[in-house]
């Protein structure tokens, strides 16, 4: 390569390297659900849009519950997560799984734990439900049958786990580091990506919110009926995608 050509190529590459981070941290390209800006700069997370209308899951989950849950609760977690994250400069630039994996049981990390968890958990929750549920099939079906012997046994165990959460929290179907699926629960807005904070860390594939705000308007104290309804509208294609990731 002639020297002049080489210089021109280098200049183009350098310019590209400078321009790209700027582009990815501005305007419509603000951080989405799985990463913050590159190069350690802070980009606020945005409230993810629901993948369906507020009334799309009715009658199993009513429109008013969905609207308050998304536009008030999830929005609140998102705002407070951004406030906490902006101050935590040492965590800027981390993808969410790494950020959660770095959290410790300390006062300094409490707001990130509660609101970062609230941000991520609800984003997953909306996506693992669908107004047009399809039967489970393929690799996720095989993986569940392998781990729990049958789909019915999985459903019973997941239902029981969700019902057993004392107070506010979540029940999860997760993939462990060994690839095995397991069911676990977490209190408050903790999730299984918080390696140092949960009993059984893993990658969440499916999660149900059993805070009363998720069901009380329609189901009052009948959490079991709400869990049953949730299990009828699981988006297995989304769960399958998370299994492969
Ligand atoms: Mn919630």
Coordinates of N, CA and C and ligand atoms in Angstrom, one line a residue:
X1 N 0.8 -1.2 0.0 CA 0.0 0.0 0.0 C 0.9 1.3 0.0
X2 N 0.6 2.2 -0.9 CA 1.3 3.5 -0.9 C 1.1 4.2 0.4
X3 N 2.1 5.0 0.8 CA 2.0 5.7 2.0 C 0.7 6.7 2.1
X4 N 0.5 7.4 0.9 CA -0.6 8.3 0.9 C -1.9 7.6 1.1
X5 N -2.1 6.5 0.4 CA -3.3 5.7 0.6 C -3.5 5.3 2.0
X6 N -2.4 4.8 2.6 CA -2.5 4.3 4.0 C -3.0 5.4 5.0
X7 N -2.4 6.6 4.8 CA -2.8 7.8 5.6 C -4.2 8.1 5.5
X8 N -4.7 8.0 4.2 CA -6.1 8.4 4.0 C -7.0 7.3 4.7
X9 N -6.7 6.1 4.6 CA -7.5 5.0 5.3 C -7.5 5.2 6.8
X10 N -6.3 5.5 7.3 CA -6.2 5.7 8.8 C -7.0 6.8 9.2
X11 N -7.0 7.9 8.5 CA -7.8 9.1 8.8 C -9.3 8.8 8.9
X12 N -9.7 8.0 7.8 CA -11.1 7.6 7.8 C -11.5 6.8 9.0
X13 N -10.7 5.8 9.3 CA -11.0 4.9 10.5 C -11.0 5.7 11.8
X14 N -10.1 6.6 11.9 CA -10.0 7.4 13.1 C -11.3 8.3 13.2
X15 N -11.7 8.9 12.1 CA -12.9 9.7 12.1 C -14.1 8.9 12.5
X16 N -14.1 7.7 11.9 CA -15.2 6.8 12.2 C -15.3 6.5 13.7
X17 N -14.1 6.2 14.3 CA -14.1 5.8 15.7 C -14.5 7.0 16.6
X18 N -14.2 8.2 16.1 CA -14.7 9.3 16.9 C -16.2 9.6 16.8
X19 N -16.7 9.4 15.6 CA -18.1 9.7 15.3 C -19.0 8.7 15.9
X20 N -18.6 7.4 15.9 CA -19.6 6.4 16.3 C -20.1 6.5 17.7
X21 N -19.3 6.7 18.7 CA -19.8 6.9 20.1 C -20.8 8.0 20.2
X22 N -20.4 9.1 19.5 CA -21.3 10.3 19.5 C -22.7 9.9 19.0
X23 N -22.7 9.2 17.9 CA -23.9 8.9 17.2 C -24.8 8.0 18.2
X24 N -24.1 7.0 18.8 CA -24.8 6.0 19.6 C -25.3 6.6 20.9
X25 N -24.9 7.7 21.3 CA -25.3 8.3 22.6 C -26.2 9.5 22.4
X26 N -26.7 9.7 21.2 CA -27.5 10.9 21.0 C -28.9 10.5 20.5
X27 N -29.8 11.4 20.7 CA -31.2 11.4 20.1 C -31.9 10.0 20.2
X28 N -32.3 9.5 19.1 CA -33.1 8.3 19.1 C -32.4 7.1 19.5
X29 N -31.1 7.2 19.6 CA -30.3 6.0 19.9 C -29.9 5.9 21.4
X30 N -30.7 6.5 22.2 CA -30.5 6.4 23.6 C -30.5 4.9 24.1
X31 N -29.9 4.6 25.2 CA -29.7 3.2 25.6 C -31.1 2.5 25.6
X32 N -31.0 1.3 25.2 CA -32.2 0.4 25.3 C -32.1 -0.5 26.4
X33 N -32.7 -1.7 26.4 CA -32.9 -2.5 27.5 C -31.6 -3.2 27.9
X34 N -30.6 -3.3 27.1 CA -29.5 -4.2 27.4 C -28.1 -3.6 27.4
X35 N -28.1 -2.3 27.2 CA -26.7 -1.7 27.3 C -26.8 -0.2 27.6
X36 N -25.7 0.3 28.2 CA -25.6 1.8 28.3 C -24.7 2.2 27.3
X37 N -24.4 3.5 27.2 CA -23.5 4.1 26.2 C -22.1 3.5 26.3
X38 N -21.4 3.5 25.2 CA -20.1 3.1 25.2 C -19.1 4.1 25.8
X39 N -17.9 3.8 26.0 CA -16.9 4.7 26.5 C -17.2 5.3 27.8
X40 N -18.0 4.6 28.6 CA -18.2 5.1 30.0 C -19.1 6.3 30.1
X41 N -19.7 6.8 29.1 CA -20.5 8.0 29.2 C -21.9 7.5 29.6
X42 N -22.7 8.4 30.2 CA -24.0 8.1 30.8 C -25.1 8.4 29.8
X43 N -25.9 7.5 29.5 CA -27.1 7.7 28.6 C -28.3 7.2 29.4
X44 N -29.3 8.0 29.6 CA -30.4 7.6 30.4 C -31.2 6.4 29.7
X45 N -31.7 5.5 30.5 CA -32.6 4.5 29.9 C -33.9 5.1 29.7
X46 N -34.6 4.6 28.8 CA -36.0 5.1 28.5 C -37.0 4.0 28.8
X47 N -38.2 4.5 29.2 CA -39.3 3.6 29.5 C -39.6 2.8 28.2
X48 N -39.5 1.5 28.2 CA -39.8 0.8 26.9 C -41.3 0.8 26.7
X49 N -41.6 0.9 25.4 CA -43.0 0.9 25.0 C -43.6 -0.5 25.3
X50 N -44.8 -0.6 25.6 CA -45.5 -1.9 25.7 C -45.5 -2.5 24.3
X51 N -45.3 -3.8 24.2 CA -45.4 -4.4 22.8 C -46.8 -4.7 22.4
X52 N -47.8 -4.2 23.1 CA -49.2 -4.3 22.7 C -50.0 -3.2 23.5
X53 N -51.3 -3.1 23.2 CA -52.1 -2.0 23.8 C -52.4 -2.4 25.3
X54 N -52.8 -1.3 26.0 CA -53.1 -1.6 27.5 C -54.2 -2.6 27.7
X55 N -55.1 -2.6 26.7 CA -56.3 -3.6 26.9 C -56.1 -4.9 26.2
X56 N -54.9 -5.1 25.6 CA -54.7 -6.3 24.8 C -54.7 -7.6 25.6
X57 N -54.4 -7.6 26.8 CA -54.3 -8.8 27.6 C -55.6 -9.1 28.4
X58 N -56.6 -8.2 28.3 CA -57.9 -8.4 28.9 C -58.6 -9.6 28.3
X59 N -59.4 -10.3 29.1 CA -59.7 -10.0 30.5 C -58.7 -10.6 31.5
X60 N -57.7 -11.2 31.1 CA -56.8 -11.9 32.1 C -56.0 -10.8 32.9
X61 N -55.6 -9.8 32.2 CA -55.0 -8.6 32.9 C -55.7 -7.4 32.3
X62 N -56.4 -6.6 33.2 CA -57.3 -5.5 32.7 C -56.5 -4.3 32.3
X63 N -57.1 -3.5 31.5 CA -56.4 -2.3 30.9 C -55.9 -1.3 32.0
X64 N -56.8 -1.1 33.0 CA -56.4 -0.1 34.0 C -55.1 -0.6 34.8
X65 N -55.1 -1.9 35.1 CA -53.9 -2.4 35.8 C -52.7 -2.2 34.9
X66 N -52.8 -2.6 33.6 CA -51.7 -2.4 32.7 C -51.2 -1.0 32.6
X67 N -52.2 -0.1 32.5 CA -51.8 1.3 32.3 C -51.1 1.9 33.5
X68 N -51.6 1.6 34.7 CA -51.0 2.1 35.9 C -49.6 1.5 36.1
X69 N -49.6 0.2 35.8 CA -48.3 -0.6 36.0 C -47.2 -0.1 35.1
X70 N -47.6 0.2 33.9 CA -46.6 0.6 32.9 C -46.2 2.1 33.0
X71 N -47.3 2.9 33.0 CA -47.0 4.4 32.9 C -46.7 5.0 34.2
X72 N -47.0 4.3 35.3 CA -46.7 4.9 36.7 C -45.5 4.1 37.3
X73 N -45.8 2.8 37.5 CA -44.8 2.0 38.3 C -43.5 1.8 37.4
X74 N -43.6 1.3 36.2 CA -42.4 1.1 35.4 C -41.7 2.4 35.1
X75 N -42.5 3.4 34.8 CA -41.9 4.7 34.5 C -41.2 5.3 35.7
X76 N -41.7 5.1 36.9 CA -41.1 5.5 38.1 C -39.7 4.8 38.4
X77 N -39.7 3.5 38.2 CA -38.4 2.8 38.4 C -37.4 3.3 37.4
X78 N -37.8 3.5 36.1 CA -36.9 4.0 35.1 C -36.3 5.3 35.5
X79 N -37.1 6.3 35.9 CA -36.6 7.6 36.3 C -35.6 7.5 37.4
X80 N -36.0 6.7 38.4 CA -35.1 6.6 39.6 C -33.9 5.8 39.4
X81 N -34.0 4.9 38.4 CA -32.8 4.1 38.0 C -31.8 5.1 37.4
X82 N -32.3 5.9 36.5 CA -31.4 6.9 35.8 C -30.7 7.8 36.8
X83 N -31.5 8.3 37.8 CA -30.9 9.2 38.8 C -29.8 8.5 39.5
X84 N -30.1 7.3 39.9 CA -29.0 6.5 40.7 C -27.8 6.2 39.8
X85 N -28.1 5.8 38.6 CA -27.0 5.4 37.7 C -26.1 6.6 37.3
X86 N -26.8 7.8 37.1 CA -26.0 9.0 36.7 C -24.9 9.3 37.8
X87 N -25.3 9.0 39.1 CA -24.3 9.3 40.1 C -23.3 8.2 40.3
X88 N -23.6 7.0 39.8 CA -22.6 5.9 39.9 C -21.7 5.8 38.7
X89 N -20.8 6.7 38.6 CA -20.0 6.9 37.4 C -19.1 5.6 37.2
X90 N -18.8 4.9 38.3 CA -17.9 3.7 38.1 C -18.7 2.6 37.3
X91 N -20.0 2.7 37.2 CA -20.8 1.6 36.5 C -21.2 2.0 35.1
X92 N -20.9 3.3 34.7 CA -21.3 3.7 33.4 C -20.6 2.8 32.3
X93 N -21.4 2.6 31.3 CA -20.8 1.8 30.2 C -21.0 0.3 30.3
X94 N -21.5 -0.2 31.5 CA -21.8 -1.6 31.7 C -23.1 -2.0 31.1
X95 N -23.1 -3.1 30.4 CA -24.4 -3.7 30.0 C -25.1 -4.2 31.3
X96 N -26.4 -4.2 31.2 CA -27.2 -4.5 32.4 C -26.8 -5.8 33.1
X97 N -26.6 -6.9 32.5 CA -26.2 -8.1 33.2 C -24.9 -7.9 34.0
X98 N -24.0 -7.1 33.4 CA -22.7 -6.9 34.2 C -23.0 -5.9 35.3
X99 N -23.8 -4.9 35.1 CA -24.1 -3.9 36.1 C -24.8 -4.7 37.3
X100 N -25.8 -5.5 37.0 CA -26.5 -6.2 38.1 C -25.5 -7.2 38.8
X101 N -24.6 -7.8 38.0 CA -23.6 -8.7 38.6 C -22.6 -8.0 39.5
X102 N -22.5 -6.7 39.3 CA -21.5 -6.0 40.2 C -22.1 -5.4 41.4
X103 N -23.4 -5.5 41.6 CA -24.1 -4.9 42.7 C -23.8 -5.7 44.0
X104 N -23.5 -4.9 45.1 CA -23.3 -5.5 46.4 C -24.4 -5.1 47.3
X105 N -24.5 -5.9 48.4 CA -25.5 -5.6 49.4 C -25.0 -4.4 50.3
X106 N -25.0 -3.2 49.7 CA -24.5 -2.0 50.4 C -25.5 -0.9 50.2
X107 N -25.4 0.0 51.1 CA -26.3 1.2 51.1 C -26.1 1.9 49.7
X108 N -24.9 2.0 49.3 CA -24.6 2.7 48.0 C -25.3 2.1 46.8
X109 N -25.5 0.8 46.9 CA -26.2 0.1 45.7 C -27.7 -0.1 45.9
X110 N -28.3 0.4 47.0 CA -29.7 0.1 47.2 C -30.6 0.6 46.1
X111 N -30.4 1.9 45.7 CA -31.3 2.5 44.7 C -31.1 1.9 43.4
X112 N -29.8 1.5 43.1 CA -29.6 0.8 41.8 C -30.3 -0.6 41.8
X113 N -30.2 -1.3 42.9 CA -30.8 -2.6 43.0 C -32.3 -2.5 42.9
X114 N -32.9 -1.6 43.6 CA -34.4 -1.5 43.6 C -34.9 -1.0 42.2
X115 N -34.3 0.0 41.8 CA -34.9 0.7 40.6 C -34.3 0.1 39.3
X116 N -33.1 -0.3 39.3 CA -32.5 -1.0 38.1 C -33.2 -2.3 37.9
X117 N -33.5 -3.0 39.0 CA -34.3 -4.2 39.0 C -35.7 -3.9 38.5
X118 N -36.3 -2.9 39.0 CA -37.6 -2.5 38.5 C -37.7 -2.2 37.1
X119 N -36.6 -1.5 36.6 CA -36.6 -1.2 35.1 C -36.5 -2.5 34.3
X120 N -35.5 -3.3 34.6 CA -35.3 -4.5 33.8 C -36.4 -5.6 34.0
X121 N -36.8 -5.8 35.2 CA -37.8 -6.9 35.4 C -39.1 -6.6 34.7
X122 N -39.6 -5.4 34.7 CA -40.8 -5.1 34.0 C -40.7 -5.1 32.5
X123 N -39.5 -4.7 32.0 CA -39.3 -4.9 30.5 C -39.4 -6.3 30.1
X124 N -38.8 -7.2 30.9 CA -38.9 -8.6 30.6 C -40.4 -9.1 30.8
X125 N -41.0 -8.7 31.8 CA -42.4 -9.1 32.1 C -43.4 -8.8 31.0
X126 N -43.3 -7.5 30.4 CA -44.2 -7.2 29.3 C -43.9 -8.1 28.1
X127 N -42.6 -8.4 27.9 CA -42.3 -9.2 26.7 C -42.6 -10.6 26.8
X128 N -42.7 -11.2 28.0 CA -43.0 -12.6 28.1 C -44.5 -12.9 28.2
X129 N -45.3 -11.8 28.0 CA -46.7 -12.0 27.8 C -47.1 -11.6 26.4
X130 N -48.2 -12.2 25.9 CA -48.7 -11.9 24.6 C -50.2 -12.0 24.5
X131 N -50.9 -11.2 23.7 CA -52.3 -11.3 23.5 C -52.6 -12.5 22.6
X132 N -51.6 -13.0 21.9 CA -51.8 -14.2 21.0 C -50.9 -15.3 21.3
X133 N -51.2 -16.0 22.5 CA -50.3 -17.1 22.9 C -50.3 -18.3 22.0
X134 N -49.2 -18.9 21.8 CA -49.1 -20.1 21.0 C -48.6 -21.2 21.9
X135 N -48.9 -22.4 21.5 CA -48.4 -23.6 22.3 C -46.9 -23.6 22.4
X136 N -46.4 -24.0 23.5 CA -44.9 -24.1 23.6 C -44.4 -25.2 22.7
X137 N -43.2 -25.0 22.1 CA -42.7 -26.0 21.2 C -41.2 -25.9 21.1
X138 N -40.5 -26.8 20.4 CA -39.1 -26.7 20.1 C -38.2 -26.8 21.3
X139 N -37.1 -26.1 21.2 CA -36.0 -26.3 22.2 C -36.5 -25.9 23.6
X140 N -37.3 -24.9 23.8 CA -37.7 -24.5 25.1 C -38.6 -25.6 25.7
X141 N -39.4 -26.2 24.9 CA -40.3 -27.3 25.4 C -39.4 -28.5 25.9
X142 N -38.4 -28.8 25.0 CA -37.5 -29.9 25.4 C -36.7 -29.6 26.7
X143 N -36.3 -28.4 26.8 CA -35.5 -28.0 27.9 C -36.3 -28.1 29.2
X144 N -37.5 -27.6 29.1 CA -38.4 -27.7 30.3 C -38.8 -29.1 30.7
X145 N -39.1 -29.9 29.7 CA -39.4 -31.3 29.9 C -38.2 -32.1 30.5
X146 N -37.0 -31.7 30.1 CA -35.8 -32.3 30.6 C -35.5 -31.9 32.0
X147 N -35.8 -30.6 32.4 CA -35.5 -30.1 33.7 C -36.6 -30.5 34.7
X148 N -37.8 -30.6 34.3 CA -39.0 -30.7 35.2 C -39.8 -32.0 34.9
X149 N -39.3 -32.9 34.1 CA -40.0 -34.1 33.6 C -41.2 -33.9 32.7
X150 N -42.0 -32.8 33.0 CA -43.1 -32.6 32.1 C -43.5 -31.1 32.2
X151 N -44.2 -30.7 31.2 CA -44.7 -29.3 31.2 C -45.7 -29.1 32.3
X152 N -46.5 -30.1 32.6 CA -47.5 -29.9 33.7 C -46.7 -29.8 35.1
X153 N -45.7 -30.6 35.2 CA -44.9 -30.4 36.5 C -44.3 -29.1 36.6
X154 N -43.7 -28.6 35.5 CA -43.1 -27.2 35.5 C -44.2 -26.2 35.9
X155 N -45.4 -26.3 35.2 CA -46.5 -25.3 35.5 C -46.9 -25.4 37.0
X156 N -47.0 -26.6 37.6 CA -47.3 -26.7 39.0 C -46.2 -26.0 39.9
X157 N -45.0 -26.3 39.5 CA -43.9 -25.8 40.4 C -43.7 -24.3 40.2
X158 N -43.9 -23.8 39.0 CA -43.8 -22.3 38.8 C -44.9 -21.6 39.5
X159 N -46.1 -22.2 39.4 CA -47.3 -21.6 40.0 C -47.1 -21.6 41.6
X160 N -46.6 -22.7 42.1 CA -46.4 -22.8 43.6 C -45.3 -21.8 44.0
X161 N -44.3 -21.6 43.2 CA -43.2 -20.7 43.6 C -43.7 -19.3 43.6
X162 N -44.5 -18.9 42.6 CA -45.1 -17.6 42.5 C -46.0 -17.3 43.7
X163 N -46.8 -18.3 44.0 CA -47.8 -18.2 45.1 C -47.1 -18.1 46.4
X164 N -45.9 -18.7 46.5 CA -45.2 -18.7 47.8 C -44.4 -17.5 48.2
X165 N -44.3 -16.6 47.2 CA -43.5 -15.3 47.5 C -44.2 -14.6 48.6
X166 N -43.5 -14.3 49.7 CA -44.1 -13.6 50.8 C -43.9 -12.1 50.6
X167 N -45.1 -11.4 50.6 CA -45.0 -10.0 50.3 C -44.7 -9.8 48.8
X168 N -43.9 -8.8 48.5 CA -43.7 -8.4 47.1 C -42.4 -9.1 46.5
X169 N -42.6 -9.5 45.2 CA -41.4 -10.1 44.6 C -41.7 -10.7 43.3
X170 N -40.9 -11.6 42.8 CA -41.0 -12.2 41.5 C -40.7 -13.7 41.6
X171 N -41.3 -14.5 40.7 CA -40.9 -15.8 40.4 C -40.3 -15.9 39.0
X172 N -39.3 -16.8 38.9 CA -38.5 -16.8 37.7 C -38.3 -18.3 37.2
X173 N -38.3 -18.4 35.9 CA -37.7 -19.6 35.2 C -36.3 -19.1 34.7
X174 N -35.2 -19.8 35.1 CA -33.9 -19.3 34.7 C -33.1 -20.4 34.1
X175 N -32.0 -20.0 33.4 CA -31.0 -20.9 32.9 C -29.8 -20.6 33.8
X176 N -29.3 -21.7 34.4 CA -28.0 -21.6 35.2 C -26.8 -21.6 34.3
X177 N -25.7 -21.4 35.0 CA -24.4 -21.4 34.2 C -24.1 -22.7 33.6
X178 N -24.7 -23.8 34.2 CA -24.5 -25.2 33.6 C -25.5 -25.5 32.5
X179 N -26.3 -24.5 32.2 CA -27.3 -24.7 31.1 C -28.6 -25.3 31.6
X180 N -28.7 -25.8 32.9 CA -29.9 -26.4 33.4 C -30.9 -25.3 33.8
X181 N -32.2 -25.6 33.5 CA -33.2 -24.7 33.9 C -33.6 -24.9 35.4
X182 N -34.0 -23.8 36.0 CA -34.5 -23.9 37.4 C -35.5 -22.8 37.7
X183 N -36.3 -23.0 38.7 CA -37.3 -22.0 39.2 C -36.8 -21.4 40.4
X184 N -36.9 -20.1 40.6 CA -36.5 -19.5 41.8 C -37.4 -18.2 42.0
X185 N -37.3 -17.7 43.2 CA -38.0 -16.4 43.5 C -37.0 -15.4 44.1
X186 N -37.4 -14.1 43.9 CA -36.6 -13.1 44.5 C -37.6 -12.1 45.2
X187 N -37.1 -11.4 46.3 CA -37.9 -10.4 46.9 C -37.8 -9.1 46.2
X188 N -38.8 -8.2 46.5 CA -38.8 -6.8 46.0 C -38.5 -6.8 44.5
X189 N -37.5 -6.0 44.0 CA -37.2 -6.0 42.6 C -35.8 -6.7 42.3
X190 N -35.4 -7.5 43.2 CA -34.2 -8.3 42.9 C -34.4 -9.2 41.7
X191 N -33.4 -9.6 41.0 CA -33.5 -10.6 39.9 C -32.3 -11.5 39.9
X192 N -32.4 -12.6 39.2 CA -31.3 -13.6 39.3 C -30.0 -13.2 38.6
X193 N -30.0 -12.0 38.0 CA -28.7 -11.5 37.4 C -27.9 -10.9 38.5
X194 N -28.5 -10.6 39.7 CA -27.8 -9.9 40.8 C -27.0 -11.0 41.6
X195 N -25.9 -11.4 41.0 CA -25.1 -12.6 41.4 C -24.9 -12.6 42.9
X196 N -24.5 -11.4 43.4 CA -24.1 -11.3 44.8 C -25.2 -11.2 45.8
X197 N -26.4 -11.0 45.3 CA -27.6 -10.6 46.1 C -28.7 -11.7 46.2
X198 N -28.6 -12.7 45.3 CA -29.7 -13.7 45.3 C -29.1 -15.1 45.7
X199 N -30.0 -16.0 46.1 CA -29.6 -17.3 46.5 C -29.2 -18.2 45.3
X200 N -29.9 -18.0 44.2 CA -29.6 -18.8 43.0 C -29.5 -17.9 41.8
X201 N -28.2 -17.5 41.4 CA -28.1 -16.7 40.3 C -28.3 -17.5 39.0
X202 N -28.7 -16.7 37.9 CA -29.0 -17.3 36.6 C -29.5 -16.3 35.7
X203 N -29.7 -16.8 34.4 CA -30.3 -15.9 33.4 C -31.8 -16.0 33.4
X204 N -32.5 -15.0 33.7 CA -34.0 -15.1 33.7 C -34.5 -15.3 32.3
X205 N -35.4 -16.3 32.1 CA -36.1 -16.5 30.8 C -37.5 -16.1 30.9
X206 N -38.1 -16.3 32.0 CA -39.5 -16.0 32.2 C -39.7 -15.4 33.6
X207 N -40.5 -14.4 33.8 CA -40.7 -13.9 35.2 C -42.1 -13.4 35.4
X208 N -42.6 -13.6 36.6 CA -44.0 -13.1 36.9 C -43.8 -12.1 38.1
X209 N -44.4 -11.0 37.9 CA -44.5 -10.0 39.0 C -45.6 -10.3 39.9
X210 N -45.3 -10.6 41.2 CA -46.4 -10.9 42.1 C -46.5 -9.8 43.2
X211 N -46.0 -8.6 42.9 CA -46.4 -7.5 43.7 C -47.9 -7.3 43.6
X212 N -48.6 -6.8 44.6 CA -50.0 -6.6 44.6 C -50.4 -5.6 43.5
X213 N -49.5 -4.7 43.1 CA -49.9 -3.7 42.1 C -50.1 -4.4 40.7
X214 N -49.6 -5.6 40.6 CA -49.7 -6.3 39.3 C -51.1 -6.9 39.1
X215 N -51.8 -7.1 40.2 CA -53.1 -7.9 40.0 C -54.2 -7.4 41.0
X216 N -54.0 -6.5 41.9 CA -55.0 -6.3 43.0 C -56.3 -5.7 42.5
X217 N -56.3 -4.8 41.5 CA -57.5 -4.2 41.0 C -58.5 -5.2 40.5
X218 N -58.0 -6.3 39.9 CA -58.9 -7.3 39.3 C -59.1 -8.5 40.2
X219 N -58.0 -8.9 40.8 CA -58.0 -10.2 41.5 C -58.0 -10.1 43.0
X220 N -57.8 -8.9 43.5 CA -57.8 -8.6 45.0 C -56.8 -9.6 45.6
X221 N -57.3 -10.4 46.6 CA -56.4 -11.3 47.3 C -56.1 -12.6 46.6
X222 N -56.7 -12.8 45.4 CA -56.7 -14.1 44.7 C -55.4 -14.2 43.8
X223 N -54.3 -14.2 44.4 CA -53.0 -14.2 43.7 C -52.9 -15.5 42.8
X224 N -53.5 -16.6 43.3 CA -53.4 -17.9 42.5 C -54.2 -17.7 41.2
X225 N -55.3 -17.0 41.2 CA -56.1 -16.9 39.9 C -55.3 -16.0 38.9
X226 N -54.6 -15.0 39.5 CA -53.8 -14.1 38.6 C -52.6 -14.9 38.0
X227 N -52.0 -15.8 38.8 CA -50.9 -16.6 38.3 C -51.4 -17.5 37.2
X228 N -52.6 -18.1 37.4 CA -53.2 -19.0 36.4 C -53.4 -18.2 35.1
X229 N -53.9 -17.0 35.2 CA -54.2 -16.2 34.0 C -52.9 -15.9 33.3
X230 N -51.8 -15.5 34.1 CA -50.5 -15.2 33.5 C -50.0 -16.4 32.7
X231 N -50.2 -17.6 33.2 CA -49.6 -18.8 32.6 C -50.4 -19.1 31.3
X232 N -51.5 -18.5 31.1 CA -52.3 -18.8 29.8 C -51.9 -17.8 28.7
X233 N -51.1 -16.8 29.1 CA -50.7 -15.8 28.1 C -49.2 -15.7 27.9
X234 N -48.5 -16.7 28.3 CA -47.0 -16.7 28.2 C -46.6 -16.6 26.7
X235 N -45.6 -15.8 26.4 CA -45.1 -15.6 25.1 C -43.9 -16.6 25.0
X236 N -44.2 -17.9 24.6 CA -43.1 -18.9 24.6 C -42.1 -18.6 23.6
X237 N -42.4 -17.9 22.5 CA -41.4 -17.6 21.5 C -40.4 -16.7 22.1
X238 N -40.8 -15.7 22.9 CA -39.9 -14.8 23.6 C -39.0 -15.6 24.6
X239 N -39.6 -16.5 25.3 CA -38.8 -17.3 26.3 C -37.8 -18.1 25.5
X240 N -38.2 -18.7 24.4 CA -37.3 -19.5 23.6 C -36.1 -18.7 23.1
X241 N -36.4 -17.4 22.7 CA -35.3 -16.5 22.3 C -34.3 -16.3 23.4
X242 N -34.8 -16.1 24.6 CA -33.9 -15.8 25.7 C -33.1 -17.1 26.1
X243 N -33.7 -18.3 25.9 CA -33.0 -19.5 26.1 C -31.8 -19.6 25.2
X244 N -31.9 -19.2 24.0 CA -30.8 -19.3 23.0 C -29.8 -18.3 23.2
X245 N -30.1 -17.1 23.7 CA -29.2 -16.0 23.8 C -27.9 -16.4 24.7
Ligands
LIG1 MN1 -44.6 -4.4 39.0

